[in-house]
Amino acid sequence: MDVALARSWIAAIAAAVAEQADYLTQLDSAIGDADHGVNLNRGFTAVLAALDGPPPATVGEVLVKTGSTLISKVGGAAGPLYGTAFRAIGKALPPDSTVDVASLGQALRAGLAAVQKLGAAVPGDKTIVDAYGPAVAAFEKANDEGLGAAARAAAEAAAEGMRATTALQARKGRASYLGPRSVGHQDPGATSTWLIFQALADITT
Ligand code: ADP
Ligand code: MG
């Protein structure tokens, strides 16, 4: 991945979030406060503006800037969580204009660790982690097959993890206040995580 591809990834995420904003908000209205799509759309719109200048020199800088902007522009749980993830991904990358697939896999794993450190969610809590965890594992497993294949495997695993959240009871975040009534609804955050990995698959195939 080079700087231009990193920017394309972020642009593809922004486009997907804008297109799916109503859907994400609808999912959040069932088990949250109906702002997930609005939150992320505002955040990624701000990220696009922040990246709309002279390109950073490294892939890491693109992702750190993305994360910092999300943290400063998005309230709620997901803004700080995704912001922290992108910052951690960017910081874990070697400071180069091009990074290889293995480095990206390691950086994605650092992003997951940062999300779990901040939010204290474990797999099965019906959160971002339920899509992000399987996605990183699949990405790492397919590393040798190149970025496109790794991204496709990650997106498929994220989709599976996302769908599996429907049957789970939320144990973290706003949805956990509903207790057993959170069962039967797909988690909004796991859904946006799938969009993020699907965006990477879309631009690398
Ligand atoms: P809020 O819940 O503050 O309104 P959002 O609606 O933007 O924030 O995001 C809700 C999503 O955040 C949930 O669907 C869930 O996936 C994710 N989330 C909430 N708490 C956590 C946590 N502690 N760890 C990981 N993800 C979380
Ligand atoms: Mg919400």
Short mmCIF file of C-alpha atoms and ligand atoms in Angstrom, two decimals:
data_model
loop_
_atom_site.label_atom_id
_atom_site.label_comp_id
_atom_site.label_asym_id
_atom_site.label_seq_id
_atom_site.Cartn_x
_atom_site.Cartn_y
_atom_site.Cartn_z
CA MET A 1 0.00 0.00 0.00
CA ASP A 2 1.29 3.43 -0.92
CA VAL A 3 0.13 6.90 0.15
CA ALA A 4 -2.26 7.24 -2.80
CA LEU A 5 -3.87 3.86 -2.07
CA ALA A 6 -4.21 4.75 1.61
CA ARG A 7 -6.06 7.91 0.60
CA SER A 8 -8.24 5.91 -1.79
CA TRP A 9 -9.11 3.55 1.07
CA ILE A 10 -10.20 6.42 3.27
CA ALA A 11 -12.17 7.97 0.38
CA ALA A 12 -13.87 4.62 -0.27
CA ILE A 13 -14.79 4.33 3.42
CA ALA A 14 -16.20 7.87 3.36
CA ALA A 15 -18.29 7.06 0.27
CA ALA A 16 -19.60 3.80 1.78
CA VAL A 17 -20.42 5.48 5.10
CA ALA A 18 -22.27 8.28 3.28
CA GLU A 19 -24.21 5.78 1.20
CA GLN A 20 -25.04 3.56 4.18
CA ALA A 21 -25.53 6.32 6.76
CA ASP A 22 -29.30 5.83 6.98
CA TYR A 23 -28.90 2.06 7.29
CA LEU A 24 -26.31 2.42 10.09
CA THR A 25 -28.52 4.89 11.89
CA GLN A 26 -31.52 2.58 11.47
CA LEU A 27 -29.54 -0.28 13.06
CA ASP A 28 -28.57 2.06 15.89
CA SER A 29 -32.18 3.14 16.40
CA ALA A 30 -33.09 -0.46 17.30
CA ILE A 31 -30.51 -0.91 20.07
CA GLY A 32 -28.95 2.53 20.57
CA ASP A 33 -29.71 6.19 20.02
CA ALA A 34 -29.98 6.38 16.23
CA ASP A 35 -26.82 8.36 15.57
CA HIS A 36 -24.22 5.87 14.33
CA GLY A 37 -24.55 6.71 10.62
CA VAL A 38 -24.80 10.43 11.32
CA ASN A 39 -21.73 10.28 13.58
CA LEU A 40 -19.55 8.41 11.12
CA ASN A 41 -20.71 10.40 8.11
CA ARG A 42 -19.80 13.64 9.86
CA GLY A 43 -16.46 12.14 10.89
CA PHE A 44 -15.39 10.83 7.49
CA THR A 45 -16.55 14.01 5.76
CA ALA A 46 -14.18 15.88 8.08
CA VAL A 47 -11.44 13.33 7.38
CA LEU A 48 -11.76 13.88 3.63
CA ALA A 49 -11.39 17.62 4.18
CA ALA A 50 -8.36 17.06 6.42
CA LEU A 51 -6.69 14.87 3.78
CA ASP A 52 -7.50 17.31 1.01
CA GLY A 53 -4.17 19.09 0.93
CA PRO A 54 -0.61 18.21 0.06
CA PRO A 55 -0.33 14.43 0.53
CA PRO A 56 1.46 13.19 3.64
CA ALA A 57 4.82 11.52 3.02
CA THR A 58 3.94 8.18 4.60
CA VAL A 59 1.02 5.75 4.69
CA GLY A 60 1.15 5.95 8.48
CA GLU A 61 0.59 9.72 8.42
CA VAL A 62 -2.56 9.32 6.31
CA LEU A 63 -4.01 6.91 8.85
CA VAL A 64 -2.89 8.88 11.93
CA LYS A 65 -4.50 12.01 10.46
CA THR A 66 -7.67 10.02 9.80
CA GLY A 67 -7.75 8.81 13.39
CA SER A 68 -7.00 12.19 14.94
CA THR A 69 -9.78 13.81 12.89
CA LEU A 70 -12.30 11.14 13.91
CA ILE A 71 -11.40 11.63 17.57
CA SER A 72 -11.81 15.40 17.36
CA LYS A 73 -15.00 15.43 15.21
CA VAL A 74 -17.07 12.44 16.30
CA GLY A 75 -18.82 12.07 19.62
CA GLY A 76 -20.30 8.90 21.00
CA ALA A 77 -18.52 5.61 21.41
CA ALA A 78 -17.56 4.89 17.83
CA GLY A 79 -15.66 8.11 17.05
CA PRO A 80 -13.02 7.69 19.73
CA LEU A 81 -12.87 3.92 19.11
CA TYR A 82 -12.35 4.19 15.35
CA GLY A 83 -10.14 7.24 15.83
CA THR A 84 -7.92 5.34 18.23
CA ALA A 85 -7.84 2.36 15.87
CA PHE A 86 -6.71 4.40 12.85
CA ARG A 87 -4.11 6.24 14.93
CA ALA A 88 -2.74 2.94 16.24
CA ILE A 89 -2.68 1.43 12.73
CA GLY A 90 -0.80 4.46 11.41
CA LYS A 91 1.68 4.51 14.28
CA ALA A 92 2.39 0.78 13.98
CA LEU A 93 3.39 1.09 10.31
CA PRO A 94 7.01 1.62 9.29
CA PRO A 95 7.51 5.33 8.37
CA ASP A 96 7.55 4.69 4.63
CA SER A 97 5.71 5.86 1.53
CA THR A 98 4.93 2.20 0.71
CA VAL A 99 4.21 -0.59 3.20
CA ASP A 100 3.95 -4.31 2.53
CA VAL A 101 1.01 -6.57 3.30
CA ALA A 102 2.59 -8.19 6.35
CA SER A 103 3.27 -4.77 7.92
CA LEU A 104 -0.30 -3.74 7.23
CA GLY A 105 -1.57 -6.93 8.88
CA GLN A 106 0.51 -6.22 11.98
CA ALA A 107 -0.72 -2.63 12.03
CA LEU A 108 -4.36 -3.71 11.72
CA ARG A 109 -3.78 -5.99 14.70
CA ALA A 110 -2.32 -3.05 16.66
CA GLY A 111 -5.52 -1.15 15.82
CA LEU A 112 -7.64 -3.97 17.23
CA ALA A 113 -5.54 -4.03 20.41
CA ALA A 114 -6.05 -0.27 20.79
CA VAL A 115 -9.82 -0.61 20.40
CA GLN A 116 -9.91 -3.35 23.01
CA LYS A 117 -7.67 -1.39 25.37
CA LEU A 118 -9.93 1.67 25.13
CA GLY A 119 -13.31 -0.05 25.08
CA ALA A 120 -12.55 -3.21 27.07
CA ALA A 121 -14.74 -5.29 24.79
CA VAL A 122 -13.96 -8.95 24.18
CA PRO A 123 -15.25 -11.14 21.35
CA GLY A 124 -18.95 -11.90 21.86
CA ASP A 125 -19.81 -8.54 23.48
CA LYS A 126 -21.68 -7.44 20.31
CA THR A 127 -19.34 -4.62 19.28
CA ILE A 128 -16.86 -3.51 16.63
CA VAL A 129 -14.53 -6.21 18.00
CA ASP A 130 -16.81 -8.98 16.67
CA ALA A 131 -16.17 -7.91 13.08
CA TYR A 132 -12.67 -6.47 13.51
CA GLY A 133 -11.20 -9.55 15.29
CA PRO A 134 -12.12 -12.12 12.60
CA ALA A 135 -11.19 -9.63 9.86
CA VAL A 136 -7.64 -9.18 11.17
CA ALA A 137 -7.19 -12.94 11.63
CA ALA A 138 -8.35 -13.59 8.06
CA PHE A 139 -6.14 -10.77 6.71
CA GLU A 140 -3.07 -12.22 8.41
CA LYS A 141 -3.86 -15.72 7.22
CA ALA A 142 -4.11 -14.57 3.58
CA ASN A 143 -1.05 -12.24 3.77
CA ASP A 144 1.00 -14.35 1.36
CA GLU A 145 -1.62 -14.06 -1.36
CA GLY A 146 -1.25 -10.29 -1.67
CA LEU A 147 -3.17 -7.23 -0.53
CA GLY A 148 -6.29 -7.82 -2.65
CA ALA A 149 -6.74 -11.40 -1.47
CA ALA A 150 -6.02 -10.50 2.15
CA ALA A 151 -8.50 -7.62 2.01
CA ARG A 152 -11.19 -9.83 0.44
CA ALA A 153 -10.68 -12.50 3.11
CA ALA A 154 -10.85 -9.83 5.81
CA ALA A 155 -14.06 -8.34 4.38
CA GLU A 156 -15.71 -11.77 4.23
CA ALA A 157 -14.71 -12.55 7.81
CA ALA A 158 -15.94 -9.14 8.95
CA ALA A 159 -19.30 -9.76 7.25
CA GLU A 160 -19.62 -13.11 8.97
CA GLY A 161 -18.72 -11.60 12.35
CA MET A 162 -21.17 -8.76 11.73
CA ARG A 163 -24.02 -11.17 10.94
CA ALA A 164 -23.20 -13.23 14.02
CA THR A 165 -23.75 -10.19 16.27
CA THR A 166 -27.52 -10.46 15.68
CA ALA A 167 -27.78 -13.45 18.01
CA LEU A 168 -25.61 -11.88 20.72
CA GLN A 169 -26.61 -9.94 23.81
CA ALA A 170 -24.74 -6.63 24.09
CA ARG A 171 -22.36 -6.38 27.03
CA LYS A 172 -20.67 -3.08 26.12
CA GLY A 173 -21.87 0.34 25.06
CA ARG A 174 -25.37 1.77 24.94
CA ALA A 175 -26.97 -1.44 23.61
CA SER A 176 -25.95 -3.25 26.81
CA TYR A 177 -28.55 -1.18 28.72
CA LEU A 178 -31.21 -3.20 26.88
CA GLY A 179 -29.94 -6.49 28.29
CA PRO A 180 -31.68 -9.45 26.62
CA ARG A 181 -33.70 -7.07 24.41
CA SER A 182 -30.52 -6.34 22.45
CA VAL A 183 -30.68 -9.88 21.03
CA GLY A 184 -32.10 -10.16 17.50
CA HIS A 185 -30.54 -6.96 16.13
CA GLN A 186 -27.33 -6.61 14.12
CA ASP A 187 -24.75 -4.41 15.82
CA PRO A 188 -24.25 -1.01 14.11
CA GLY A 189 -20.54 -0.80 14.96
CA ALA A 190 -19.79 -4.30 13.65
CA THR A 191 -21.62 -3.24 10.49
CA SER A 192 -19.50 -0.13 9.96
CA THR A 193 -16.38 -2.21 10.61
CA TRP A 194 -17.45 -4.48 7.78
CA LEU A 195 -17.86 -1.40 5.53
CA ILE A 196 -14.28 -0.37 6.36
CA PHE A 197 -12.83 -3.75 5.34
CA GLN A 198 -15.14 -4.04 2.33
CA ALA A 199 -13.87 -0.64 1.17
CA LEU A 200 -10.30 -1.96 1.30
CA ALA A 201 -11.33 -5.05 -0.68
CA ASP A 202 -13.14 -2.90 -3.25
CA ILE A 203 -10.14 -0.70 -4.02
CA THR A 204 -7.58 -3.53 -4.14
CA THR A 205 -9.44 -5.89 -6.49
P1 ADP B 1 -23.00 5.73 20.87
O1 ADP B 1 -23.30 4.33 21.33
O2 ADP B 1 -22.24 6.51 21.86
O3 ADP B 1 -24.24 6.43 20.37
P2 ADP B 1 -22.33 5.08 18.15
O4 ADP B 1 -23.79 4.92 17.94
O5 ADP B 1 -21.62 5.93 17.15
O6 ADP B 1 -21.99 5.60 19.61
O7 ADP B 1 -21.65 3.64 18.09
C1 ADP B 1 -22.27 2.51 18.63
C2 ADP B 1 -21.39 1.31 18.36
O8 ADP B 1 -20.18 1.42 19.09
C3 ADP B 1 -21.98 -0.01 18.83
O9 ADP B 1 -22.81 -0.57 17.83
C4 ADP B 1 -20.76 -0.88 19.12
O10 ADP B 1 -20.39 -1.65 18.00
C5 ADP B 1 -19.68 0.14 19.35
N1 ADP B 1 -19.22 0.09 20.73
C6 ADP B 1 -19.84 0.61 21.81
N2 ADP B 1 -19.10 0.41 22.93
C7 ADP B 1 -18.00 -0.30 22.52
C8 ADP B 1 -16.85 -0.83 23.19
N3 ADP B 1 -16.68 -0.66 24.51
N4 ADP B 1 -15.92 -1.48 22.45
C9 ADP B 1 -16.08 -1.65 21.12
N5 ADP B 1 -17.13 -1.16 20.42
C10 ADP B 1 -18.08 -0.51 21.12
MG MG B 2 -25.41 5.64 18.86
#
